[in-house]
Amino acid sequence: MKVREIDIDFSQAKLHWTPEDPEFAQFWNGTSTFLPYLEPFLNRTVRAGIDMLPPEMTELREDCRIFIAQEGRHYKNHAKLNAFLRASGYPGLAAREAKMKADYERFEKEKGHKYCMGYAEGFETLGPIIASFFLEGARELDKATVDDPTADLWRWHLAEEYEHRHVANYQFHAIYNSYWYRLWGICYSAPHMLGYMIGTGLYMINEDRKSGRIKDPWRSRLRFAGMMGRLFTYIVPRVITSLHPKYDPKDLPEPKRCMAVLEHAETRWARKPASAAAPAAV
């Protein structure tokens, strides 16, 4: 694990960054819109748990700190993408985002740390599975027409979801060690998030159909149904496997091209030092 100073420039980004499959792009665009609320929630939860770890768990403490730094860079880049999405229309996004923001605030205020930790562990169980689908199972990304900053954002983000896949799980077990509560976290967090992801993606797709950005609504529906079918065919058996009492996220196989994606992100999108970004004064 390492912290990568990634700062993606979306000035040339396209709304439909998979132009032959705009429904795929809009599903992931919709997913992006709630991450600046989810990931700070995850960070606050993991940060609160660091001091609850046994003193000898120094390696896990450091992994937690790297996790927090990685997630922080994720949501800051997604916030920039989301500004571009709002500027592209979609007036209903604000209310959808506000609902998720309110949910995470309510969890922290009313439910307590164990509840938040169970949710975080549930999300982080789903994260590397979705990452593997995106990196090796999403055929929409294999087309020559896909060359966009948003594709790089998601590849980098999801590769790091795989990289820090063990952190929330290990922290949860070190503090609470409850198999049944862990199952609850997965069973609650997965539909809570996937419901938002699918619903918001469909909202944006329907707006595009109304405006004419997406032509031929019936072909669009077929493409979306095919994408969802492949997504759930991929993730459901892997989620079921993750429910085993001896599940260890470190045993998950590395997605294809995972390290190449991370190297590409650092080569293309590493934050430039201030001295390099601006000319020296004369």
XYZ file of C-alpha atoms in Angstrom:
282
model
C 0.000 0.000 0.000
C 1.118 3.529 -0.704
C -0.310 7.018 -0.972
C -0.398 8.335 -4.534
C -0.752 12.064 -5.083
C -3.198 11.868 -7.984
C -4.830 15.024 -9.355
C -6.883 14.361 -12.486
C -7.704 17.126 -14.957
C -11.306 16.810 -16.166
C -11.231 19.820 -18.486
C -11.300 17.501 -21.514
C -13.614 14.896 -19.986
C -16.665 13.679 -21.880
C -20.001 12.958 -20.254
C -20.307 9.663 -22.133
C -16.717 8.511 -21.715
C -17.612 5.089 -23.102
C -19.198 6.557 -26.261
C -20.508 3.271 -27.644
C -22.020 2.397 -24.250
C -23.286 5.648 -22.680
C -25.301 3.712 -20.089
C -22.092 2.275 -18.654
C -20.608 5.759 -18.301
C -23.734 7.136 -16.677
C -23.953 4.286 -14.177
C -20.442 5.096 -12.986
C -21.056 8.845 -13.209
C -24.049 8.369 -10.937
C -21.935 6.310 -8.576
C -19.388 9.108 -8.380
C -21.952 11.564 -7.050
C -22.267 10.039 -3.568
C -18.604 9.248 -2.967
C -17.730 12.688 -1.496
C -20.177 11.770 1.308
C -19.411 8.064 1.663
C -15.626 8.223 1.713
C -15.294 10.933 4.385
C -17.715 8.811 6.439
C -15.438 5.789 5.959
C -12.407 7.875 6.917
C -14.001 9.198 10.109
C -15.057 5.682 11.063
C -11.620 4.152 10.466
C -9.875 7.096 12.137
C -12.039 6.725 15.248
C -11.149 3.036 15.353
C -7.371 3.527 15.269
C -7.155 4.356 18.982
C -9.378 1.357 19.770
C -6.856 -1.085 18.296
C -4.568 -3.079 20.597
C -1.217 -1.265 21.035
C 0.742 -4.049 19.363
C -1.134 -3.692 16.048
C 1.287 -1.123 14.688
C 1.168 -2.404 11.092
C -2.636 -2.212 10.978
C -2.540 1.298 12.441
C -0.249 2.379 9.619
C -2.447 0.641 7.053
C -5.427 2.559 8.454
C -3.586 5.833 7.950
C -2.743 4.940 4.342
C -6.369 3.868 3.792
C -7.553 7.288 5.003
C -5.082 9.111 2.761
C -6.071 7.043 -0.304
C -9.801 7.553 0.274
C -9.210 11.281 0.772
C -7.597 11.554 -2.636
C -10.390 9.513 -4.190
C -13.247 11.716 -3.065
C -11.426 14.962 -3.878
C -11.010 13.819 -7.480
C -14.614 12.623 -7.613
C -15.766 16.015 -6.317
C -14.128 17.612 -9.371
C -15.845 15.140 -11.694
C -19.162 15.761 -9.945
C -18.882 19.503 -10.546
C -18.585 18.722 -14.265
C -21.657 16.430 -14.066
C -23.775 19.096 -12.352
C -22.739 21.644 -14.964
C -23.982 19.205 -17.618
C -27.573 19.349 -16.339
C -29.359 16.756 -14.143
C -31.230 18.984 -11.659
C -32.366 15.941 -9.672
C -28.823 15.074 -8.578
C -28.816 17.534 -5.661
C -31.747 15.877 -3.887
C -30.297 12.409 -4.438
C -26.919 13.415 -3.035
C -28.548 15.169 -0.076
C -30.346 11.955 0.900
C -27.107 9.975 1.056
C -25.297 12.764 2.889
C -28.086 12.851 5.475
C -27.938 9.059 5.874
C -24.216 9.076 6.699
C -24.636 11.985 9.102
C -27.487 10.114 10.820
C -25.445 6.927 11.108
C -22.677 8.782 12.928
C -24.998 10.821 15.131
C -27.500 8.146 16.131
C -26.092 4.664 15.504
C -22.648 4.553 17.118
C -19.221 3.395 16.012
C -19.983 -0.332 15.795
C -22.812 0.338 13.361
C -20.618 2.620 11.261
C -17.767 0.105 11.341
C -20.109 -2.679 10.210
C -21.284 -0.538 7.297
C -17.706 0.405 6.396
C -16.589 -3.223 6.457
C -19.591 -4.182 4.324
C -18.704 -1.573 1.723
C -15.051 -2.562 1.754
C -16.066 -6.196 1.193
C -17.974 -5.151 -1.922
C -15.282 -2.700 -3.082
C -12.576 -5.102 -4.283
C -15.201 -7.312 -5.948
C -16.540 -4.393 -7.965
C -12.940 -3.345 -8.615
C -12.157 -6.717 -10.124
C -15.260 -6.536 -12.327
C -14.312 -3.074 -13.574
C -10.667 -3.944 -14.228
C -11.125 -7.336 -15.834
C -14.820 -7.970 -16.553
C -16.202 -4.717 -17.974
C -15.968 -5.268 -21.705
C -17.159 -1.713 -22.377
C -13.677 -0.515 -21.403
C -11.908 -2.665 -23.979
C -13.072 -0.591 -26.943
C -10.658 1.697 -28.767
C -13.012 4.659 -28.351
C -12.453 4.734 -24.565
C -9.782 7.317 -23.811
C -10.915 9.742 -21.144
C -9.800 11.096 -17.762
C -12.891 9.610 -16.110
C -11.893 6.097 -17.149
C -8.476 6.713 -15.585
C -10.154 8.007 -12.413
C -12.151 4.844 -11.966
C -9.297 2.494 -12.856
C -6.987 4.156 -10.305
C -9.665 4.418 -7.620
C -10.797 0.821 -7.925
C -7.253 -0.545 -8.110
C -6.620 1.138 -4.754
C -9.869 -0.334 -3.407
C -8.276 -3.697 -4.101
C -4.981 -2.585 -2.596
C -6.501 -1.598 0.774
C -9.111 -4.372 0.733
C -8.134 -5.786 4.141
C -8.062 -2.643 6.261
C -11.699 -2.247 7.343
C -12.104 -6.012 7.726
C -9.056 -6.380 9.973
C -9.963 -3.310 12.003
C -13.546 -4.514 12.463
C -12.410 -7.915 13.720
C -9.746 -6.406 15.988
C -12.309 -4.155 17.693
C -15.630 -6.019 17.543
C -14.938 -9.551 16.213
C -18.586 -10.358 15.531
C -19.286 -12.633 12.566
C -23.034 -12.030 12.625
C -22.681 -8.264 12.893
C -20.284 -8.348 9.953
C -22.946 -10.175 7.920
C -25.464 -7.509 8.880
C -23.046 -4.815 7.656
C -22.776 -6.461 4.249
C -26.514 -7.129 3.957
C -27.363 -3.511 4.806
C -24.607 -1.556 3.091
C -24.719 -3.402 -0.251
C -28.381 -2.656 -1.131
C -28.136 0.839 0.385
C -25.282 1.741 -1.958
C -26.268 -0.309 -4.999
C -29.789 1.093 -4.804
C -28.343 4.595 -5.052
C -25.885 3.663 -7.787
C -28.494 2.011 -10.005
C -31.235 4.549 -9.283
C -29.016 7.555 -9.961
C -27.505 5.995 -13.055
C -31.002 5.325 -14.418
C -32.068 8.870 -13.582
C -29.176 10.300 -15.619
C -29.792 7.869 -18.491
C -33.496 8.766 -18.594
C -32.630 12.466 -18.670
C -30.293 11.768 -21.598
C -33.041 9.918 -23.440
C -35.415 12.861 -22.948
C -32.841 15.369 -24.162
C -31.743 13.267 -27.132
C -28.207 12.719 -25.819
C -28.940 8.974 -25.956
C -30.691 7.844 -29.113
C -32.903 4.789 -29.560
C -34.324 4.190 -26.047
C -34.964 0.499 -26.641
C -31.365 -0.240 -27.566
C -30.354 1.835 -24.558
C -32.525 -0.299 -22.277
C -31.008 -3.461 -23.697
C -27.473 -2.187 -23.166
C -28.250 -1.226 -19.569
C -29.903 -4.573 -18.843
C -26.943 -6.442 -20.320
C -24.475 -4.415 -18.262
C -26.430 -5.012 -15.034
C -26.747 -8.705 -15.815
C -23.007 -9.092 -16.268
C -22.271 -6.997 -13.165
C -24.499 -9.064 -10.884
C -23.446 -12.361 -12.450
C -19.886 -11.409 -11.551
C -20.361 -9.990 -8.059
C -23.092 -12.160 -6.499
C -21.129 -15.445 -6.235
C -18.085 -13.539 -4.963
C -20.138 -11.760 -2.316
C -21.549 -15.123 -1.231
C -17.996 -16.452 -0.892
C -17.082 -13.433 1.245
C -19.743 -14.447 3.807
C -17.691 -17.443 4.937
C -16.537 -17.202 8.579
C -12.903 -17.654 7.505
C -13.021 -15.040 4.750
C -9.751 -13.124 4.488
C -9.688 -10.273 1.936
C -5.947 -10.675 1.490
C -6.661 -14.012 -0.217
C -8.520 -12.319 -3.082
C -6.633 -12.694 -6.374
C -5.188 -9.513 -7.840
C -7.261 -8.170 -10.751
C -5.626 -8.229 -14.154
C -3.670 -5.054 -14.963
C -4.061 -3.769 -11.412
C -0.446 -2.694 -10.939
C -0.220 -1.385 -14.506
C -3.242 0.823 -13.803
C -1.602 2.255 -10.678
C 1.662 2.904 -12.512
C -0.230 4.631 -15.335
C -2.091 6.860 -12.855
C 1.157 7.993 -11.255
C 2.795 8.592 -14.634
C -0.076 10.566 -16.134
C -1.866 12.192 -13.209
C 0.599 12.669 -10.342
C 0.173 16.049 -8.676
C 2.849 18.458 -9.848
C 4.874 20.272 -7.170
C 3.923 23.908 -6.768
C 7.327 24.987 -8.108
C 6.732 22.971 -11.296
C 3.103 23.986 -11.732
C 3.755 27.721 -11.879
C 6.581 29.692 -13.536
C 9.093 31.293 -11.232
C 8.669 34.991 -10.530
C 11.123 37.319 -12.242
